[in-house]
CSV table of C-alpha atoms in Angstrom, one decimal:
chain,number,residue,atom,x,y,z
A,1,UNK,CA,-3.4,-20.8,4.5
A,2,UNK,CA,-1.2,-17.8,4.0
A,3,UNK,CA,2.5,-18.4,4.6
A,4,UNK,CA,5.7,-16.4,4.0
A,5,UNK,CA,8.9,-17.7,2.3
A,6,UNK,CA,12.3,-16.1,1.9
A,7,UNK,CA,13.3,-15.9,-1.8
A,8,UNK,CA,16.5,-13.9,-1.5
A,9,UNK,CA,18.4,-12.8,1.6
A,10,UNK,CA,20.2,-9.9,-0.1
A,11,UNK,CA,20.3,-7.8,3.1
A,12,UNK,CA,19.2,-4.8,1.0
A,13,UNK,CA,19.6,-1.4,2.7
A,14,UNK,CA,16.5,-0.1,1.1
A,15,UNK,CA,14.9,-2.7,-1.2
A,16,UNK,CA,12.2,-1.2,-3.5
A,17,UNK,CA,10.7,-0.9,-6.9
A,18,UNK,CA,10.0,-4.6,-7.5
A,19,UNK,CA,8.4,-5.4,-10.8
A,20,UNK,CA,7.8,-8.5,-12.9
A,21,UNK,CA,9.1,-8.4,-16.4
A,22,UNK,CA,7.5,-10.7,-18.9
A,23,UNK,CA,10.3,-10.0,-21.4
A,24,UNK,CA,12.9,-11.7,-19.2
A,25,UNK,CA,10.5,-13.9,-17.1
A,26,UNK,CA,12.2,-12.3,-14.1
A,27,UNK,CA,11.5,-9.9,-11.3
A,28,UNK,CA,13.6,-6.7,-11.0
A,29,UNK,CA,14.1,-4.6,-8.0
A,30,UNK,CA,16.4,-1.9,-6.6
A,31,UNK,CA,18.4,-1.0,-3.5
A,32,UNK,CA,17.9,2.7,-3.3
A,33,UNK,CA,20.6,3.4,-0.7
A,34,UNK,CA,22.9,0.7,-2.0
A,35,UNK,CA,22.6,2.2,-5.5
A,36,UNK,CA,22.0,-1.1,-7.2
A,37,UNK,CA,19.6,-2.8,-9.7
A,38,UNK,CA,18.9,-6.5,-9.4
A,39,UNK,CA,17.3,-9.1,-11.7
A,40,UNK,CA,16.2,-12.5,-10.3
A,41,UNK,CA,15.1,-15.3,-12.6
A,42,UNK,CA,13.0,-17.8,-10.7
A,43,UNK,CA,13.2,-20.7,-13.2
A,44,UNK,CA,17.0,-21.1,-12.7
A,45,UNK,CA,17.3,-19.2,-9.4
A,46,UNK,CA,19.9,-16.8,-10.7
A,47,UNK,CA,20.4,-13.2,-9.7
A,48,UNK,CA,22.3,-10.5,-11.5
A,49,UNK,CA,23.1,-7.0,-10.3
A,50,UNK,CA,24.3,-3.7,-11.6
A,51,UNK,CA,25.9,-0.8,-9.8
A,52,UNK,CA,24.3,2.6,-10.4
A,53,UNK,CA,26.0,6.0,-10.3
A,54,UNK,CA,23.3,7.5,-8.1
A,55,UNK,CA,20.3,6.4,-6.1
A,56,UNK,CA,17.5,4.7,-8.1
A,57,UNK,CA,14.0,4.3,-6.9
A,58,UNK,CA,12.2,2.3,-9.6
A,59,UNK,CA,12.1,0.7,-13.0
A,60,UNK,CA,9.3,0.6,-15.6
A,61,UNK,CA,9.7,-1.4,-18.8
A,62,UNK,CA,9.7,0.5,-22.1
A,63,UNK,CA,7.3,-0.6,-24.9
A,64,UNK,CA,8.9,-2.4,-27.9
A,65,UNK,CA,12.4,-2.7,-26.5
A,66,UNK,CA,14.6,-4.3,-23.8
A,67,UNK,CA,15.2,-0.9,-22.2
A,68,UNK,CA,13.7,0.5,-19.0
A,69,UNK,CA,12.6,3.9,-17.7
A,70,UNK,CA,14.3,4.5,-14.3
A,71,UNK,CA,13.8,7.0,-11.6
A,72,UNK,CA,17.2,8.2,-10.6
A,73,UNK,CA,18.2,10.8,-8.1
A,74,UNK,CA,18.2,13.6,-10.7
A,75,UNK,CA,15.1,12.4,-12.6
A,76,UNK,CA,14.0,10.2,-15.4
A,77,UNK,CA,16.3,8.2,-17.7
A,78,UNK,CA,16.2,5.4,-20.2
A,79,UNK,CA,18.3,2.5,-19.0
A,80,UNK,CA,19.9,-0.5,-20.6
A,81,UNK,CA,21.4,-3.4,-18.7
A,82,UNK,CA,24.2,-5.4,-20.3
A,83,UNK,CA,27.8,-5.8,-19.3
A,84,UNK,CA,27.5,-2.2,-18.3
A,85,UNK,CA,24.6,0.2,-17.6
A,86,UNK,CA,23.7,2.7,-20.3
A,87,UNK,CA,21.9,5.9,-19.2
A,88,UNK,CA,20.1,8.2,-21.6
A,89,UNK,CA,18.5,11.1,-19.7
A,90,UNK,CA,14.9,12.1,-20.5
A,91,UNK,CA,14.1,14.7,-17.9
A,92,UNK,CA,16.3,15.9,-15.0
A,93,UNK,CA,14.1,18.0,-12.7
A,94,UNK,CA,16.6,17.6,-9.8
A,95,UNK,CA,19.8,18.1,-11.7
A,96,UNK,CA,20.7,21.0,-9.5
A,97,UNK,CA,18.8,19.9,-6.4
A,98,UNK,CA,20.8,16.9,-5.1
A,99,UNK,CA,18.8,16.9,-1.8
A,100,UNK,CA,15.8,15.5,-3.8
A,101,UNK,CA,15.3,12.1,-5.5
A,102,UNK,CA,12.7,10.1,-7.3
A,103,UNK,CA,11.0,7.5,-5.1
A,104,UNK,CA,8.2,5.3,-6.6
A,105,UNK,CA,6.3,5.0,-9.9
A,106,UNK,CA,3.8,3.2,-12.1
A,107,UNK,CA,2.8,3.4,-15.8
A,108,UNK,CA,-0.8,3.8,-16.9
A,109,UNK,CA,-2.8,2.3,-19.7
A,110,UNK,CA,-1.8,5.2,-22.0
A,111,UNK,CA,1.9,4.6,-21.6
A,112,UNK,CA,2.5,7.5,-19.2
A,113,UNK,CA,4.7,7.2,-16.1
A,114,UNK,CA,3.5,8.6,-12.8
A,115,UNK,CA,6.3,9.1,-10.4
A,116,UNK,CA,6.6,10.8,-7.0
A,117,UNK,CA,9.6,12.5,-5.5
A,118,UNK,CA,10.9,13.4,-2.0
A,119,UNK,CA,13.5,15.3,-0.1
A,120,UNK,CA,16.2,12.7,0.4
A,121,UNK,CA,18.0,14.8,3.2
A,122,UNK,CA,14.9,15.8,5.2
A,123,UNK,CA,11.8,13.6,4.9
A,124,UNK,CA,9.7,16.0,7.0
A,125,UNK,CA,9.9,18.7,4.3
A,126,UNK,CA,6.9,18.9,1.9
A,127,UNK,CA,9.1,19.2,-1.2
A,128,UNK,CA,7.8,16.1,-3.0
A,129,UNK,CA,5.8,16.3,-6.2
A,130,UNK,CA,3.8,13.9,-8.3
A,131,UNK,CA,5.0,13.9,-12.0
A,132,UNK,CA,3.6,12.6,-15.2
A,133,UNK,CA,6.1,11.7,-17.9
A,134,UNK,CA,4.3,11.3,-21.2
A,135,UNK,CA,5.6,9.1,-24.0
A,136,UNK,CA,6.7,12.2,-26.0
A,137,UNK,CA,9.0,13.2,-23.1
A,138,UNK,CA,6.8,15.9,-21.7
A,139,UNK,CA,7.0,16.2,-17.9
A,140,UNK,CA,4.1,17.6,-16.0
A,141,UNK,CA,3.7,18.3,-12.2
A,142,UNK,CA,0.2,17.1,-11.1
A,143,UNK,CA,0.4,17.5,-7.4
A,144,UNK,CA,2.8,19.0,-4.7
A,145,UNK,CA,3.3,19.0,-1.0
A,146,UNK,CA,4.4,15.4,-0.4
A,147,UNK,CA,6.9,14.5,2.3
A,148,UNK,CA,7.5,10.9,1.2
A,149,UNK,CA,5.6,10.1,-2.0
A,150,UNK,CA,5.0,6.4,-2.5
A,151,UNK,CA,3.1,3.6,-4.1
A,152,UNK,CA,1.2,4.9,-7.1
A,153,UNK,CA,-1.4,2.3,-8.0
A,154,UNK,CA,-4.1,2.1,-10.7
A,155,UNK,CA,-7.2,0.0,-10.6
A,156,UNK,CA,-8.0,-2.7,-13.1
A,157,UNK,CA,-10.5,-0.5,-14.9
A,158,UNK,CA,-8.1,2.5,-14.9
A,159,UNK,CA,-10.6,4.7,-13.1
A,160,UNK,CA,-9.1,4.9,-9.6
A,161,UNK,CA,-5.6,6.2,-9.0
A,162,UNK,CA,-4.0,5.9,-5.5
A,163,UNK,CA,-1.0,7.8,-4.3
A,164,UNK,CA,0.6,7.8,-0.8
A,165,UNK,CA,2.3,10.3,1.4
A,166,UNK,CA,4.0,7.8,3.8
A,167,UNK,CA,5.1,10.4,6.3
A,168,UNK,CA,1.5,11.6,6.7
A,169,UNK,CA,0.3,7.9,7.0
A,170,UNK,CA,-2.2,8.8,4.3
A,171,UNK,CA,-3.2,7.3,0.9
A,172,UNK,CA,-5.0,9.7,-1.4
A,173,UNK,CA,-7.3,8.7,-4.2
A,174,UNK,CA,-8.0,10.5,-7.5
A,175,UNK,CA,-10.3,9.9,-10.5
A,176,UNK,CA,-8.2,8.9,-13.5
A,177,UNK,CA,-9.4,9.9,-17.0
A,178,UNK,CA,-8.2,7.2,-19.3
A,179,UNK,CA,-9.1,9.3,-22.3
A,180,UNK,CA,-6.5,12.0,-21.7
A,181,UNK,CA,-4.5,10.6,-18.8
A,182,UNK,CA,-5.3,13.3,-16.2
A,183,UNK,CA,-6.2,13.2,-12.5
A,184,UNK,CA,-9.0,15.0,-10.6
A,185,UNK,CA,-11.0,14.9,-7.4
A,186,UNK,CA,-8.2,14.3,-4.9
A,187,UNK,CA,-9.5,13.0,-1.5
A,188,UNK,CA,-8.3,10.9,1.4
A,189,UNK,CA,-8.6,7.2,0.8
A,190,UNK,CA,-7.3,6.0,4.1
A,191,UNK,CA,-5.3,7.3,7.1
A,192,UNK,CA,-3.2,4.7,8.9
A,193,UNK,CA,-3.1,4.6,12.7
A,194,UNK,CA,0.3,4.5,14.5
A,195,UNK,CA,0.2,0.8,15.1
A,196,UNK,CA,-0.1,0.1,11.4
A,197,UNK,CA,3.2,1.9,10.6
A,198,UNK,CA,3.5,3.9,7.4
A,199,UNK,CA,1.9,2.9,4.1
A,200,UNK,CA,4.5,2.3,1.5
A,201,UNK,CA,4.4,0.6,-1.9
A,202,UNK,CA,1.2,-1.0,-3.2
A,203,UNK,CA,-0.5,-2.8,-6.1
A,204,UNK,CA,-4.0,-3.7,-7.2
A,205,UNK,CA,-4.9,-7.3,-7.9
A,206,UNK,CA,-7.3,-8.5,-10.7
A,207,UNK,CA,-10.3,-8.3,-8.3
A,208,UNK,CA,-9.7,-4.6,-7.7
A,209,UNK,CA,-8.3,-5.0,-4.2
A,210,UNK,CA,-5.2,-3.2,-3.0
A,211,UNK,CA,-2.2,-4.8,-1.4
A,212,UNK,CA,-0.2,-2.3,0.7
A,213,UNK,CA,3.2,-2.6,2.3
A,214,UNK,CA,3.5,-1.2,5.9
A,215,UNK,CA,6.9,0.3,6.8
A,216,UNK,CA,7.7,0.0,10.5
A,217,UNK,CA,4.9,-2.5,11.2
A,218,UNK,CA,6.0,-5.7,9.5
A,219,UNK,CA,2.8,-6.0,7.6
A,220,UNK,CA,1.2,-6.4,4.2
A,221,UNK,CA,-2.5,-5.7,4.1
A,222,UNK,CA,-5.2,-6.3,1.5
A,223,UNK,CA,-7.9,-3.7,1.3
A,224,UNK,CA,-11.0,-3.4,-0.9
A,225,UNK,CA,-11.2,-0.6,-3.4
A,226,UNK,CA,-13.0,1.5,-0.8
A,227,UNK,CA,-10.4,1.0,1.9
A,228,UNK,CA,-12.0,-1.9,3.9
A,229,UNK,CA,-9.4,-4.3,5.4
A,230,UNK,CA,-9.8,-7.8,4.0
A,231,UNK,CA,-6.7,-9.7,5.2
A,232,UNK,CA,-3.4,-9.0,6.8
A,233,UNK,CA,0.0,-10.8,6.6
A,234,UNK,CA,2.6,-10.5,9.3
A,235,UNK,CA,6.4,-10.6,8.5
A,236,UNK,CA,9.4,-11.4,10.7
A,237,UNK,CA,10.9,-8.0,9.7
A,238,UNK,CA,9.7,-4.4,10.4
A,239,UNK,CA,10.3,-2.4,7.3
A,240,UNK,CA,8.2,-3.7,4.4
A,241,UNK,CA,8.7,-1.4,1.4
A,242,UNK,CA,6.9,-2.7,-1.7
A,243,UNK,CA,5.3,-5.7,-3.4
A,244,UNK,CA,4.5,-7.0,-6.9
A,245,UNK,CA,2.6,-9.8,-8.5
A,246,UNK,CA,4.7,-11.9,-10.9
A,247,UNK,CA,5.3,-15.3,-12.3
A,248,UNK,CA,4.0,-16.6,-15.6
A,249,UNK,CA,0.4,-16.5,-14.3
A,250,UNK,CA,0.9,-13.4,-12.2
A,251,UNK,CA,-0.1,-15.5,-9.2
A,252,UNK,CA,3.1,-15.0,-7.2
A,253,UNK,CA,3.4,-12.1,-4.7
A,254,UNK,CA,6.9,-10.8,-4.1
A,255,UNK,CA,7.7,-8.4,-1.3
A,256,UNK,CA,10.8,-6.2,-0.7
A,257,UNK,CA,12.1,-5.1,2.7
A,258,UNK,CA,14.8,-2.8,4.1
A,259,UNK,CA,17.5,-2.6,6.8
A,260,UNK,CA,17.8,1.2,7.1
A,261,UNK,CA,16.1,2.7,10.1
A,262,UNK,CA,16.8,-0.3,12.3
A,263,UNK,CA,19.2,-0.2,15.2
A,264,UNK,CA,21.9,-2.8,15.8
A,265,UNK,CA,19.8,-4.6,18.4
A,266,UNK,CA,16.8,-4.6,16.0
A,267,UNK,CA,18.9,-6.0,13.2
A,268,UNK,CA,20.1,-8.8,15.5
A,269,UNK,CA,16.5,-9.7,16.2
A,270,UNK,CA,15.6,-9.4,12.5
A,271,UNK,CA,18.3,-11.3,10.6
A,272,UNK,CA,16.1,-11.3,7.4
A,273,UNK,CA,15.7,-7.6,7.2
A,274,UNK,CA,16.5,-6.5,3.7
A,275,UNK,CA,15.4,-9.9,2.2
A,276,UNK,CA,13.0,-10.6,-0.6
A,277,UNK,CA,9.9,-12.6,0.4
A,278,UNK,CA,7.1,-14.4,-1.3
A,279,UNK,CA,3.6,-14.7,0.1
A,280,UNK,CA,2.0,-18.0,-0.6
A,281,UNK,CA,-1.8,-18.8,-0.3
A,282,UNK,CA,-3.0,-15.2,-1.0
A,283,UNK,CA,-5.6,-16.6,-3.4
A,284,UNK,CA,-5.5,-14.0,-6.2
A,285,UNK,CA,-3.6,-12.8,-9.2
A,286,UNK,CA,-2.0,-9.5,-10.1
A,287,UNK,CA,-2.3,-7.2,-13.1
A,288,UNK,CA,0.1,-7.2,-16.0
A,289,UNK,CA,2.7,-4.5,-15.9
A,290,UNK,CA,1.9,-1.4,-18.0
A,291,UNK,CA,4.9,-0.2,-20.1
A,292,UNK,CA,6.1,3.3,-20.9
A,293,UNK,CA,4.9,4.3,-24.4
A,294,UNK,CA,2.3,1.5,-24.8
A,295,UNK,CA,-0.9,3.4,-25.6
A,296,UNK,CA,-3.6,0.8,-25.8
A,297,UNK,CA,-6.3,0.6,-23.2
A,298,UNK,CA,-7.5,-2.7,-24.5
A,299,UNK,CA,-4.1,-4.4,-24.4
A,300,UNK,CA,-2.6,-3.0,-21.2
A,301,UNK,CA,0.4,-5.2,-20.7
A,302,UNK,CA,3.9,-5.7,-22.0
A,303,UNK,CA,2.8,-9.4,-22.1
A,304,UNK,CA,0.8,-8.5,-25.2
A,305,UNK,CA,2.5,-5.2,-26.2
A,306,UNK,CA,6.2,-6.0,-26.2
A,307,UNK,CA,6.3,-6.0,-30.0
């Protein structure tokens, strides 16, 4: 029996980027509009937070260290979280375009980071791009024309790559070449009808099914690899943004939500908007998190590659 439990009622403006980190046995997430990074450790129920100098969309662990690769408003940076935040810029494609920002990302089995961008000031503009950041620091644009890029996700066999344009209610699929880390064969994977809201963040599980957050519809759905609906979970809040498997056995499913976009009357009806939830009874496990710079297709996770 599937059920939903509130883990943290942080009242996040735009909760996003949730990821399980085996190095700290904690899940990390961001508040994009609140310009904050959070770390929650389930074993002692503690939460730490850091203020950021600009909007941050995501975090990806870096191989062999305690640092992170983060998607800030200006671009890609190496981040350290101690008493203060350290920022070492890697690539700044939006240094002179402050109307843009990074939005969502994943790493692949070759240690590349795949990240999308969007126009922060006008989400209807097709200014978003899909970038690949290689471990050597090379930045490549692989696709363009996105309004709100979201939810890169890579299948367990690293052959199927999914990427979303939330504003178009469309998830696209690509063939992923795990020999050279390239994409090809873009096609529509699924278009979401109005009553399903807007597809947002997503993740594959070990069985090759895809879990998708629905912005505006209060849903998390599980689809087969070919887009067939398998199960659906209803939430008491409208704006579901992202999800990540975590825990020591990767059998916990955490979900982020948001308060932005809701009217005062909606917020009154949704007191848990902006909270972090956990889905119980989903019956599966997630994939270990790939790390930036970890080039090993047989040992894909920081669980085995943290050095």
